[in-house]
Amino acid sequence: MHVLITGAAGMIGRKLTTRLAIDRALGNQPIDKLTLIDLCVPERPPGFSNHVKIRAVDLSAPGAAEKTVAEQPDVIFHLAGVVSGEAETDFEKGYRVNLDGMRALLEAIRAIGDGYRPKFIFTSSIAVFGAPFPDSIPDDFHLTPLTSYGTQKAIGELLLADYTRRGFCDGIGIRLPSVVVRPGKPNAAASGFFSGIIREPLAGMEASLPVPDTVVHTHASPRAAVGFLLHAAALARGALGARVNLSMPGVCCTVAEQIASLRRIAGERVATRIRREQNPLIARIVEGWPQRIEACRARELGFKAEGSFDEIIRIHIDEDRGGSFVA
């Protein structure tokens, strides 16, 4: 099996690559080749003796997508994208990367023809939904995004559904909740503070909280996000029917409940490293996102997330901090 990962240098891309390198298989099929691409050259996974190709690629550039799929990968994880905050502040870049890049990749697949139909897993987002919201978002809730990022992801979902319907690929779009706790440095995502108010205090640093404690959101760990991707790739063709895009499960809680989890696990001193600094742009973006996600179809299909925010924090401490934190 040949697996292609776009956006392989990103956090989820790196964790997915590491998992595949350890498992050396996907859906009980051995992986013979990995192709890893991003705007910067991704890291080569350690310990993977099989063939690995790493390249810096801008899929929206002329001819780039065609070269990327020329060797006809069997499974494509399309993770590449400009994150929410950056897509809102840099309109042209958001559409070029999130929309033009995906369209070019799908078109390159279609152009090969001759029966080529790869499994195509697309990371969408709950940002495809827009207010006003019911108490909980059902699987059939309409797509009315209120940000450029959400609009780009919604268009991507429609493209994926149509290219799948026409038989050009076997697509599945997974709408990720906010993935926390993200290790490393903050990125330009509007949701970045959800990770920051946990990650920085555990590292002995102060963190900025730009929204009220009452904000409600749904979260899943990076471990769960990788699990979503692997489970999506292993689903039998046709398991989703015509509705190939679906929302993933997660832990729904307020910011105050996040902080309470941090306090339970790490203590009061760690929790007091959070500074409340209102940011009107971030607050406006977050207000346009859904809060609770039912994800009934995903659960019925076997997708699983954590059961509590405490569990999410413990995963971060164990997997990204070597089991310890700065008290």
mmCIF file of C-alpha atoms in Angstrom:
data_model
loop_
_atom_site.group_PDB
_atom_site.id
_atom_site.type_symbol
_atom_site.label_atom_id
_atom_site.label_comp_id
_atom_site.label_asym_id
_atom_site.label_seq_id
_atom_site.Cartn_x
_atom_site.Cartn_y
_atom_site.Cartn_z
ATOM 1 C CA MET A 1 0.000 0.000 0.000
ATOM 2 C CA HIS A 2 1.141 3.510 -0.885
ATOM 3 C CA VAL A 3 -0.035 6.238 1.527
ATOM 4 C CA LEU A 4 0.127 9.976 0.761
ATOM 5 C CA ILE A 5 -0.153 12.549 3.555
ATOM 6 C CA THR A 6 -0.549 16.226 2.669
ATOM 7 C CA GLY A 7 0.142 18.675 5.472
ATOM 8 C CA ALA A 8 2.532 16.086 6.890
ATOM 9 C CA ALA A 9 4.650 18.703 8.689
ATOM 10 C CA GLY A 10 1.720 19.843 10.815
ATOM 11 C CA MET A 11 0.992 18.519 14.276
ATOM 12 C CA ILE A 12 -1.641 15.969 13.263
ATOM 13 C CA GLY A 13 0.361 15.051 10.159
ATOM 14 C CA ARG A 14 3.445 14.302 12.262
ATOM 15 C CA LYS A 15 1.506 12.226 14.755
ATOM 16 C CA LEU A 16 -0.261 10.323 11.961
ATOM 17 C CA THR A 17 3.072 9.654 10.243
ATOM 18 C CA THR A 18 4.589 8.367 13.484
ATOM 19 C CA ARG A 19 1.631 6.058 14.069
ATOM 20 C CA LEU A 20 1.797 4.650 10.536
ATOM 21 C CA ALA A 21 5.554 4.140 10.840
ATOM 22 C CA ILE A 22 4.991 2.177 14.059
ATOM 23 C CA ASP A 23 2.045 0.129 12.775
ATOM 24 C CA ARG A 24 3.547 -0.354 9.278
ATOM 25 C CA ALA A 25 0.036 -1.212 8.147
ATOM 26 C CA LEU A 26 -3.333 0.387 7.480
ATOM 27 C CA GLY A 27 -6.525 -1.603 7.674
ATOM 28 C CA ASN A 28 -4.561 -4.881 7.899
ATOM 29 C CA GLN A 29 -2.647 -4.066 4.721
ATOM 30 C CA PRO A 30 1.127 -3.520 4.967
ATOM 31 C CA ILE A 31 2.389 -0.063 3.994
ATOM 32 C CA ASP A 32 5.090 -0.313 1.330
ATOM 33 C CA LYS A 33 5.529 3.398 0.675
ATOM 34 C CA LEU A 34 4.886 6.735 2.361
ATOM 35 C CA THR A 35 4.812 10.076 0.556
ATOM 36 C CA LEU A 36 4.868 13.076 2.876
ATOM 37 C CA ILE A 37 4.339 16.601 1.564
ATOM 38 C CA ASP A 38 3.822 20.073 2.997
ATOM 39 C CA LEU A 39 4.823 23.653 2.231
ATOM 40 C CA CYS A 40 8.041 22.879 4.115
ATOM 41 C CA VAL A 41 9.844 19.537 3.925
ATOM 42 C CA PRO A 42 8.303 17.150 6.482
ATOM 43 C CA GLU A 43 10.446 15.122 8.858
ATOM 44 C CA ARG A 44 11.373 11.596 7.833
ATOM 45 C CA PRO A 45 9.805 9.123 10.289
ATOM 46 C CA PRO A 46 12.399 7.243 12.357
ATOM 47 C CA GLY A 47 12.499 3.474 12.125
ATOM 48 C CA PHE A 48 10.479 3.162 8.926
ATOM 49 C CA SER A 49 12.735 1.145 6.653
ATOM 50 C CA ASN A 50 10.337 1.045 3.733
ATOM 51 C CA HIS A 51 10.388 3.676 1.008
ATOM 52 C CA VAL A 52 9.594 7.210 2.189
ATOM 53 C CA LYS A 53 9.459 10.267 -0.061
ATOM 54 C CA ILE A 54 9.410 13.715 1.577
ATOM 55 C CA ARG A 55 8.903 16.902 -0.428
ATOM 56 C CA ALA A 56 7.976 20.557 -0.108
ATOM 57 C CA VAL A 57 4.908 21.063 -2.297
ATOM 58 C CA ASP A 58 2.325 23.814 -2.806
ATOM 59 C CA LEU A 59 -0.639 21.917 -4.223
ATOM 60 C CA SER A 60 -2.138 25.110 -5.637
ATOM 61 C CA ALA A 61 0.926 25.703 -7.851
ATOM 62 C CA PRO A 62 0.525 24.683 -11.526
ATOM 63 C CA GLY A 63 1.411 21.028 -12.072
ATOM 64 C CA ALA A 64 2.162 20.315 -8.395
ATOM 65 C CA ALA A 65 -0.911 18.190 -7.701
ATOM 66 C CA GLU A 66 -0.358 16.122 -10.849
ATOM 67 C CA LYS A 67 3.196 15.273 -9.765
ATOM 68 C CA THR A 68 2.000 14.462 -6.257
ATOM 69 C CA VAL A 69 -0.432 11.736 -7.377
ATOM 70 C CA ALA A 70 1.536 10.533 -10.417
ATOM 71 C CA GLU A 71 2.493 7.321 -8.586
ATOM 72 C CA GLN A 72 -1.177 6.704 -7.759
ATOM 73 C CA PRO A 73 -1.216 6.401 -3.957
ATOM 74 C CA ASP A 74 -3.855 4.021 -2.631
ATOM 75 C CA VAL A 75 -4.809 6.172 0.367
ATOM 76 C CA ILE A 76 -4.609 9.962 0.588
ATOM 77 C CA PHE A 77 -4.874 11.817 3.888
ATOM 78 C CA HIS A 78 -5.515 15.429 2.888
ATOM 79 C CA LEU A 79 -4.597 17.413 5.992
ATOM 80 C CA ALA A 80 -2.990 20.433 4.304
ATOM 81 C CA GLY A 81 -4.659 23.718 5.108
ATOM 82 C CA VAL A 82 -4.428 27.264 6.404
ATOM 83 C CA VAL A 83 -5.872 27.411 9.920
ATOM 84 C CA SER A 84 -8.925 29.403 10.960
ATOM 85 C CA GLY A 85 -7.418 32.630 12.257
ATOM 86 C CA GLU A 86 -4.961 32.932 9.383
ATOM 87 C CA ALA A 87 -7.667 32.157 6.809
ATOM 88 C CA GLU A 88 -9.714 35.008 8.258
ATOM 89 C CA THR A 89 -6.885 37.563 8.235
ATOM 90 C CA ASP A 90 -5.320 36.483 4.912
ATOM 91 C CA PHE A 91 -8.305 36.009 2.605
ATOM 92 C CA GLU A 92 -6.345 35.174 -0.560
ATOM 93 C CA LYS A 93 -4.027 32.664 1.102
ATOM 94 C CA GLY A 94 -6.940 30.893 2.762
ATOM 95 C CA TYR A 95 -8.758 30.324 -0.513
ATOM 96 C CA ARG A 96 -5.579 29.446 -2.417
ATOM 97 C CA VAL A 97 -4.494 26.752 0.029
ATOM 98 C CA ASN A 98 -7.777 25.462 1.436
ATOM 99 C CA LEU A 99 -9.842 25.551 -1.754
ATOM 100 C CA ASP A 100 -7.565 25.758 -4.807
ATOM 101 C CA GLY A 101 -5.154 23.174 -3.391
ATOM 102 C CA MET A 102 -7.899 20.657 -2.710
ATOM 103 C CA ARG A 103 -9.587 21.229 -6.069
ATOM 104 C CA ALA A 104 -6.241 20.753 -7.842
ATOM 105 C CA LEU A 105 -5.631 17.499 -5.963
ATOM 106 C CA LEU A 106 -9.064 16.109 -6.797
ATOM 107 C CA GLU A 107 -8.709 17.159 -10.433
ATOM 108 C CA ALA A 108 -5.307 15.479 -10.670
ATOM 109 C CA ILE A 109 -6.863 12.259 -9.391
ATOM 110 C CA ARG A 110 -9.722 12.513 -11.883
ATOM 111 C CA ALA A 111 -7.336 13.145 -14.770
ATOM 112 C CA ILE A 112 -5.508 9.851 -14.213
ATOM 113 C CA GLY A 113 -8.678 7.887 -14.919
ATOM 114 C CA ASP A 114 -8.251 4.268 -16.022
ATOM 115 C CA GLY A 115 -10.027 2.978 -12.908
ATOM 116 C CA TYR A 116 -7.847 4.819 -10.415
ATOM 117 C CA ARG A 117 -10.002 5.502 -7.344
ATOM 118 C CA PRO A 118 -8.007 6.169 -4.156
ATOM 119 C CA LYS A 119 -9.376 6.372 -0.642
ATOM 120 C CA PHE A 120 -9.427 10.109 0.122
ATOM 121 C CA ILE A 121 -9.703 11.217 3.774
ATOM 122 C CA PHE A 122 -10.294 14.949 4.160
ATOM 123 C CA THR A 123 -10.009 16.817 7.450
ATOM 124 C CA SER A 124 -12.899 19.242 7.570
ATOM 125 C CA SER A 125 -14.044 21.195 10.617
ATOM 126 C CA ILE A 126 -17.086 21.974 12.729
ATOM 127 C CA ALA A 127 -16.507 25.541 11.487
ATOM 128 C CA VAL A 128 -18.711 24.550 8.518
ATOM 129 C CA PHE A 129 -21.658 25.190 10.836
ATOM 130 C CA GLY A 130 -22.858 28.683 11.703
ATOM 131 C CA ALA A 131 -25.078 30.341 14.292
ATOM 132 C CA PRO A 132 -27.828 30.404 15.359
ATOM 133 C CA PHE A 133 -27.413 26.915 16.781
ATOM 134 C CA PRO A 134 -29.691 24.470 18.547
ATOM 135 C CA ASP A 135 -28.515 23.154 21.928
ATOM 136 C CA SER A 136 -26.765 20.303 20.127
ATOM 137 C CA ILE A 137 -25.780 20.022 16.460
ATOM 138 C CA PRO A 138 -27.422 16.987 14.794
ATOM 139 C CA ASP A 139 -25.856 15.143 11.878
ATOM 140 C CA ASP A 140 -28.223 16.745 9.377
ATOM 141 C CA PHE A 141 -27.669 20.365 10.490
ATOM 142 C CA HIS A 142 -27.244 22.765 7.557
ATOM 143 C CA LEU A 143 -23.874 24.178 6.526
ATOM 144 C CA THR A 144 -23.928 27.957 7.006
ATOM 145 C CA PRO A 145 -20.355 28.918 7.971
ATOM 146 C CA LEU A 146 -19.669 32.368 9.384
ATOM 147 C CA THR A 147 -15.917 32.476 8.656
ATOM 148 C CA SER A 148 -13.794 32.210 5.518
ATOM 149 C CA TYR A 149 -12.163 29.068 6.926
ATOM 150 C CA GLY A 150 -15.532 27.417 7.509
ATOM 151 C CA THR A 151 -16.650 28.402 4.012
ATOM 152 C CA GLN A 152 -13.524 26.892 2.453
ATOM 153 C CA LYS A 153 -14.032 23.651 4.376
ATOM 154 C CA ALA A 154 -17.720 23.513 3.422
ATOM 155 C CA ILE A 155 -16.846 23.905 -0.264
ATOM 156 C CA GLY A 156 -14.250 21.155 0.177
ATOM 157 C CA GLU A 157 -16.922 18.872 1.589
ATOM 158 C CA LEU A 158 -19.176 19.488 -1.403
ATOM 159 C CA LEU A 159 -16.341 18.828 -3.835
ATOM 160 C CA LEU A 160 -15.423 15.610 -2.042
ATOM 161 C CA ALA A 161 -19.026 14.398 -2.112
ATOM 162 C CA ASP A 162 -19.366 15.110 -5.835
ATOM 163 C CA TYR A 163 -16.034 13.550 -6.852
ATOM 164 C CA THR A 164 -16.973 10.503 -4.776
ATOM 165 C CA ARG A 165 -20.429 10.342 -6.351
ATOM 166 C CA ARG A 166 -18.859 10.441 -9.794
ATOM 167 C CA GLY A 167 -16.504 7.597 -8.898
ATOM 168 C CA PHE A 168 -13.232 9.549 -9.094
ATOM 169 C CA CYS A 169 -12.288 8.768 -5.488
ATOM 170 C CA ASP A 170 -13.626 7.033 -2.395
ATOM 171 C CA GLY A 171 -13.979 10.041 -0.123
ATOM 172 C CA ILE A 172 -14.756 10.610 3.521
ATOM 173 C CA GLY A 173 -14.698 14.014 5.192
ATOM 174 C CA ILE A 174 -14.284 14.124 8.959
ATOM 175 C CA ARG A 175 -15.283 17.308 10.749
ATOM 176 C CA LEU A 176 -12.797 17.647 13.554
ATOM 177 C CA PRO A 177 -13.697 19.365 16.822
ATOM 178 C CA SER A 178 -10.968 21.543 18.324
ATOM 179 C CA VAL A 179 -7.913 19.324 18.746
ATOM 180 C CA VAL A 180 -6.345 19.868 22.154
ATOM 181 C CA VAL A 181 -3.859 19.845 23.705
ATOM 182 C CA ARG A 182 -1.620 20.725 20.754
ATOM 183 C CA PRO A 183 2.072 20.361 21.647
ATOM 184 C CA GLY A 184 4.766 22.841 20.627
ATOM 185 C CA LYS A 185 4.381 26.497 19.796
ATOM 186 C CA PRO A 186 0.998 28.218 19.275
ATOM 187 C CA ASN A 187 -0.289 28.414 15.699
ATOM 188 C CA ALA A 188 -2.539 30.987 14.032
ATOM 189 C CA ALA A 189 -5.761 29.069 14.674
ATOM 190 C CA ALA A 190 -8.477 31.070 16.408
ATOM 191 C CA SER A 191 -9.031 28.006 18.592
ATOM 192 C CA GLY A 192 -5.383 27.942 19.674
ATOM 193 C CA PHE A 193 -6.140 29.310 23.140
ATOM 194 C CA PHE A 194 -8.063 26.121 23.990
ATOM 195 C CA SER A 195 -4.693 24.366 23.929
ATOM 196 C CA GLY A 196 -2.684 27.326 25.180
ATOM 197 C CA ILE A 197 -4.493 27.620 28.518
ATOM 198 C CA ILE A 198 -3.461 24.029 29.268
ATOM 199 C CA ARG A 199 -0.103 23.661 27.488
ATOM 200 C CA GLU A 200 1.601 26.847 28.692
ATOM 201 C CA PRO A 201 0.685 26.569 32.397
ATOM 202 C CA LEU A 202 1.895 22.950 32.433
ATOM 203 C CA ALA A 203 5.196 24.202 30.973
ATOM 204 C CA GLY A 204 5.563 26.833 33.703
ATOM 205 C CA MET A 205 4.502 29.739 31.469
ATOM 206 C CA GLU A 206 1.597 32.166 31.520
ATOM 207 C CA ALA A 207 -1.231 31.748 29.006
ATOM 208 C CA SER A 208 -3.692 34.256 27.567
ATOM 209 C CA LEU A 209 -7.434 33.528 27.639
ATOM 210 C CA PRO A 210 -9.148 35.779 25.050
ATOM 211 C CA VAL A 211 -12.767 34.680 25.671
ATOM 212 C CA PRO A 212 -15.091 34.404 28.704
ATOM 213 C CA ASP A 213 -14.997 31.315 30.955
ATOM 214 C CA THR A 214 -18.562 30.544 29.857
ATOM 215 C CA VAL A 215 -17.598 29.695 26.255
ATOM 216 C CA VAL A 216 -18.648 26.128 25.427
ATOM 217 C CA HIS A 217 -16.839 24.000 22.880
ATOM 218 C CA THR A 218 -16.186 20.393 21.852
ATOM 219 C CA HIS A 219 -12.658 18.958 22.007
ATOM 220 C CA ALA A 220 -10.709 15.828 21.128
ATOM 221 C CA SER A 221 -7.070 14.965 21.746
ATOM 222 C CA PRO A 222 -4.449 14.606 18.994
ATOM 223 C CA ARG A 223 -4.499 10.877 19.777
ATOM 224 C CA ALA A 224 -8.240 10.780 19.066
ATOM 225 C CA ALA A 225 -7.786 12.826 15.860
ATOM 226 C CA VAL A 226 -5.250 10.314 14.538
ATOM 227 C CA GLY A 227 -7.640 7.549 15.525
ATOM 228 C CA PHE A 228 -10.419 9.222 13.533
ATOM 229 C CA LEU A 229 -8.206 9.314 10.435
ATOM 230 C CA LEU A 230 -7.120 5.687 10.724
ATOM 231 C CA HIS A 231 -10.662 4.491 11.360
ATOM 232 C CA ALA A 232 -11.938 6.495 8.369
ATOM 233 C CA ALA A 233 -9.308 4.902 6.134
ATOM 234 C CA ALA A 234 -10.312 1.422 7.288
ATOM 235 C CA LEU A 235 -14.056 1.849 6.706
ATOM 236 C CA ALA A 236 -15.486 -0.301 3.949
ATOM 237 C CA ARG A 237 -16.290 1.477 0.700
ATOM 238 C CA GLY A 238 -19.938 2.477 0.715
ATOM 239 C CA ALA A 239 -20.299 2.366 4.516
ATOM 240 C CA LEU A 240 -21.347 6.030 4.519
ATOM 241 C CA GLY A 241 -23.722 5.925 1.575
ATOM 242 C CA ALA A 242 -24.116 9.252 -0.233
ATOM 243 C CA ARG A 243 -23.420 11.364 2.867
ATOM 244 C CA VAL A 244 -19.651 11.091 2.992
ATOM 245 C CA ASN A 245 -18.985 13.983 5.403
ATOM 246 C CA LEU A 246 -19.661 13.564 9.100
ATOM 247 C CA SER A 247 -18.939 15.199 12.446
ATOM 248 C CA MET A 248 -16.559 13.555 14.891
ATOM 249 C CA PRO A 249 -17.338 13.009 18.585
ATOM 250 C CA GLY A 250 -15.559 14.824 21.392
ATOM 251 C CA VAL A 251 -15.713 16.174 24.934
ATOM 252 C CA CYS A 252 -18.061 19.145 25.315
ATOM 253 C CA CYS A 253 -17.221 21.547 28.157
ATOM 254 C CA THR A 254 -16.904 25.209 29.110
ATOM 255 C CA VAL A 255 -13.585 27.017 29.382
ATOM 256 C CA ALA A 256 -14.203 27.094 33.140
ATOM 257 C CA GLU A 257 -14.503 23.297 33.124
ATOM 258 C CA GLN A 258 -11.236 23.051 31.180
ATOM 259 C CA ILE A 259 -9.525 25.136 33.850
ATOM 260 C CA ALA A 260 -11.137 23.046 36.602
ATOM 261 C CA SER A 261 -9.675 19.909 34.978
ATOM 262 C CA LEU A 262 -6.257 21.554 34.890
ATOM 263 C CA ARG A 263 -6.599 22.496 38.571
ATOM 264 C CA ARG A 264 -7.586 18.932 39.544
ATOM 265 C CA ILE A 265 -4.653 17.377 37.731
ATOM 266 C CA ALA A 266 -1.885 19.955 38.190
ATOM 267 C CA GLY A 267 -2.944 22.096 41.146
ATOM 268 C CA GLU A 268 -3.970 25.673 41.865
ATOM 269 C CA ARG A 269 -0.543 27.171 41.227
ATOM 270 C CA VAL A 270 -0.526 25.908 37.644
ATOM 271 C CA ALA A 271 -4.101 27.093 37.001
ATOM 272 C CA THR A 272 -3.293 30.642 38.184
ATOM 273 C CA ARG A 273 -0.870 31.058 35.247
ATOM 274 C CA ILE A 274 -3.873 31.795 33.002
ATOM 275 C CA ARG A 275 -4.377 35.524 32.257
ATOM 276 C CA ARG A 276 -7.746 36.812 31.067
ATOM 277 C CA GLU A 277 -7.182 39.165 28.112
ATOM 278 C CA GLN A 278 -10.202 39.743 25.877
ATOM 279 C CA ASN A 279 -9.613 39.604 22.109
ATOM 280 C CA PRO A 280 -12.651 40.831 20.106
ATOM 281 C CA LEU A 281 -11.595 39.102 16.850
ATOM 282 C CA ILE A 282 -11.102 35.721 18.502
ATOM 283 C CA ALA A 283 -14.314 36.138 20.495
ATOM 284 C CA ARG A 284 -16.278 36.945 17.325
ATOM 285 C CA ILE A 285 -14.898 33.924 15.470
ATOM 286 C CA VAL A 286 -15.591 31.569 18.370
ATOM 287 C CA GLU A 287 -19.148 32.877 18.755
ATOM 288 C CA GLY A 288 -19.805 31.642 15.216
ATOM 289 C CA TRP A 289 -18.802 28.061 16.037
ATOM 290 C CA PRO A 290 -21.085 25.282 17.297
ATOM 291 C CA GLN A 291 -20.849 24.176 20.906
ATOM 292 C CA ARG A 292 -22.179 20.645 21.291
ATOM 293 C CA ILE A 293 -21.937 18.040 18.532
ATOM 294 C CA GLU A 294 -24.140 14.939 18.594
ATOM 295 C CA ALA A 295 -21.979 12.910 16.153
ATOM 296 C CA CYS A 296 -24.460 10.023 16.227
ATOM 297 C CA ARG A 297 -23.456 8.665 12.807
ATOM 298 C CA ALA A 298 -19.775 8.755 13.670
ATOM 299 C CA ARG A 299 -20.320 6.897 16.942
ATOM 300 C CA GLU A 300 -22.468 4.291 15.168
ATOM 301 C CA LEU A 301 -19.633 3.807 12.651
ATOM 302 C CA GLY A 302 -17.143 3.197 15.450
ATOM 303 C CA PHE A 303 -15.377 6.567 15.813
ATOM 304 C CA LYS A 304 -14.268 7.141 19.420
ATOM 305 C CA ALA A 305 -13.030 10.108 21.472
ATOM 306 C CA GLU A 306 -12.143 10.688 25.115
ATOM 307 C CA GLY A 307 -14.728 10.539 27.880
ATOM 308 C CA SER A 308 -13.586 13.611 29.849
ATOM 309 C CA PHE A 309 -11.355 16.667 29.596
ATOM 310 C CA ASP A 310 -9.258 15.261 32.439
ATOM 311 C CA GLU A 311 -8.388 12.390 30.104
ATOM 312 C CA ILE A 312 -7.354 14.838 27.365
ATOM 313 C CA ILE A 313 -4.971 16.640 29.720
ATOM 314 C CA ARG A 314 -3.449 13.372 30.944
ATOM 315 C CA ILE A 315 -2.821 12.291 27.346
ATOM 316 C CA HIS A 316 -0.926 15.537 26.732
ATOM 317 C CA ILE A 317 1.177 15.092 29.863
ATOM 318 C CA ASP A 318 1.957 11.453 29.050
ATOM 319 C CA GLU A 319 2.590 11.754 25.304
ATOM 320 C CA ASP A 320 3.999 15.254 24.885
ATOM 321 C CA ARG A 321 5.544 16.100 28.248
ATOM 322 C CA GLY A 322 7.136 12.780 29.162
ATOM 323 C CA GLY A 323 4.728 12.240 32.050
ATOM 324 C CA SER A 324 5.617 15.399 34.021
ATOM 325 C CA PHE A 325 4.804 19.134 34.247
ATOM 326 C CA VAL A 326 6.091 22.280 35.950
ATOM 327 C CA ALA A 327 4.261 22.598 39.265
#
